[in-house]
Short mmCIF file of C-alpha atoms in Angstrom, two decimals:
data_model
loop_
_atom_site.label_atom_id
_atom_site.label_comp_id
_atom_site.label_asym_id
_atom_site.label_seq_id
_atom_site.Cartn_x
_atom_site.Cartn_y
_atom_site.Cartn_z
CA MET B 1 101.02 98.40 137.17
CA LYS B 2 97.55 96.70 135.99
CA GLN B 3 95.66 99.19 137.82
CA GLY B 4 97.50 101.79 135.84
CA VAL B 5 96.58 100.44 132.81
CA VAL B 6 92.66 100.28 133.82
CA ASN B 7 92.66 103.61 134.98
CA PHE B 8 94.69 104.99 131.57
CA TYR B 9 92.14 103.03 129.35
CA ARG B 10 89.08 104.27 131.56
CA GLN B 11 90.23 108.24 130.89
CA ILE B 12 90.84 107.24 127.29
CA ARG B 13 87.02 105.92 126.98
CA THR B 14 85.66 108.80 128.48
CA SER B 15 87.98 111.56 127.48
CA PRO B 16 86.15 113.96 124.57
CA ASN B 17 89.57 114.64 123.07
CA LEU B 18 90.35 111.39 122.16
CA GLN B 19 88.54 108.35 119.87
CA ILE B 20 89.42 104.93 119.77
CA ILE B 21 88.98 103.47 116.32
CA SER B 22 88.07 100.11 115.40
CA VAL B 23 90.19 98.22 112.81
CA ASP B 24 88.19 97.00 110.10
CA SER B 25 88.78 94.88 106.95
CA TYR B 26 89.55 98.25 104.84
CA LEU B 27 91.97 99.33 107.48
CA ILE B 28 93.98 95.90 107.63
CA GLN B 29 93.83 95.49 103.71
CA SER B 30 95.21 99.25 103.62
CA GLY B 31 97.96 98.44 106.12
CA VAL B 32 99.10 94.97 104.41
CA GLU B 33 99.18 96.89 101.01
CA LEU B 34 101.62 99.82 102.74
CA TYR B 35 103.38 97.37 104.87
CA PRO B 36 106.36 95.73 102.07
CA ASN B 37 106.68 99.65 101.32
CA ARG B 38 108.02 100.38 104.79
CA LEU B 39 110.24 97.15 105.39
CA ASP B 40 113.16 99.06 105.45
CA LYS B 41 111.99 101.35 108.41
CA GLY B 42 111.22 98.37 110.90
CA TYR B 43 107.40 99.14 110.82
CA SER B 44 105.11 96.69 111.96
CA LEU B 45 101.63 95.93 110.43
CA THR B 46 99.85 98.10 113.14
CA ASP B 47 102.32 100.94 112.53
CA CYS B 48 101.03 100.73 108.74
CA ILE B 49 97.50 100.71 109.92
CA SER B 50 97.79 103.69 112.28
CA ARG B 51 99.62 105.79 109.93
CA ILE B 52 96.77 105.33 107.23
CA VAL B 53 94.35 106.32 109.77
CA MET B 54 96.98 109.42 111.13
CA LYS B 55 97.12 110.45 107.46
CA GLN B 56 93.21 110.24 106.49
CA ARG B 57 92.39 112.36 109.84
CA GLY B 58 95.34 114.98 109.23
CA ILE B 59 97.27 113.78 112.22
CA ILE B 60 100.29 115.16 112.51
CA GLU B 61 101.21 114.67 116.38
CA VAL B 62 101.49 111.02 117.85
CA LEU B 63 100.99 110.44 121.38
CA THR B 64 103.34 107.38 121.50
CA HIS B 65 106.98 106.44 122.79
CA ASP B 66 107.59 104.43 119.38
CA GLN B 67 110.01 106.30 117.40
CA HIS B 68 109.19 104.94 114.18
CA PHE B 69 106.99 107.27 113.62
CA THR B 70 109.18 110.36 113.13
CA GLN B 71 110.54 108.42 109.99
CA GLU B 72 107.20 109.82 108.68
CA ASN B 73 107.67 113.72 109.96
CA LEU B 74 105.33 113.30 112.70
CA ARG B 75 105.62 114.79 116.10
CA ILE B 76 106.12 112.41 118.89
CA LEU B 77 104.46 113.85 121.91
CA PHE B 78 104.74 111.03 124.33
CA GLN B 79 108.62 110.86 125.48
CA ASP B 80 109.73 107.41 127.50
CA SER B 81 109.56 109.64 131.06
CA ASN B 82 106.19 110.77 130.79
CA PHE B 83 105.00 106.94 129.71
CA ASN B 84 106.47 105.34 132.76
CA ASN B 85 104.69 107.79 134.81
CA LEU B 86 101.54 105.91 134.04
CA THR B 87 102.20 102.83 135.87
#
């Protein structure tokens, strides 16, 4: 499993289609402000920060197995069966 994670990370870092976003103080503060408005949905602070980045960039499709994002009308591309293939 560990080697699978390392390989996956390397693919992400070198992919021209993916970008890793660093979390700065602005994103943390924005996430903290959004978080109280999403308490009924079971979101984490990370979910809120991710949602802010997606909204800023006009992203409507999500590569995740976290079903919370369907509550924001986002399309999930990463089904659990696909996630298991990475390990």
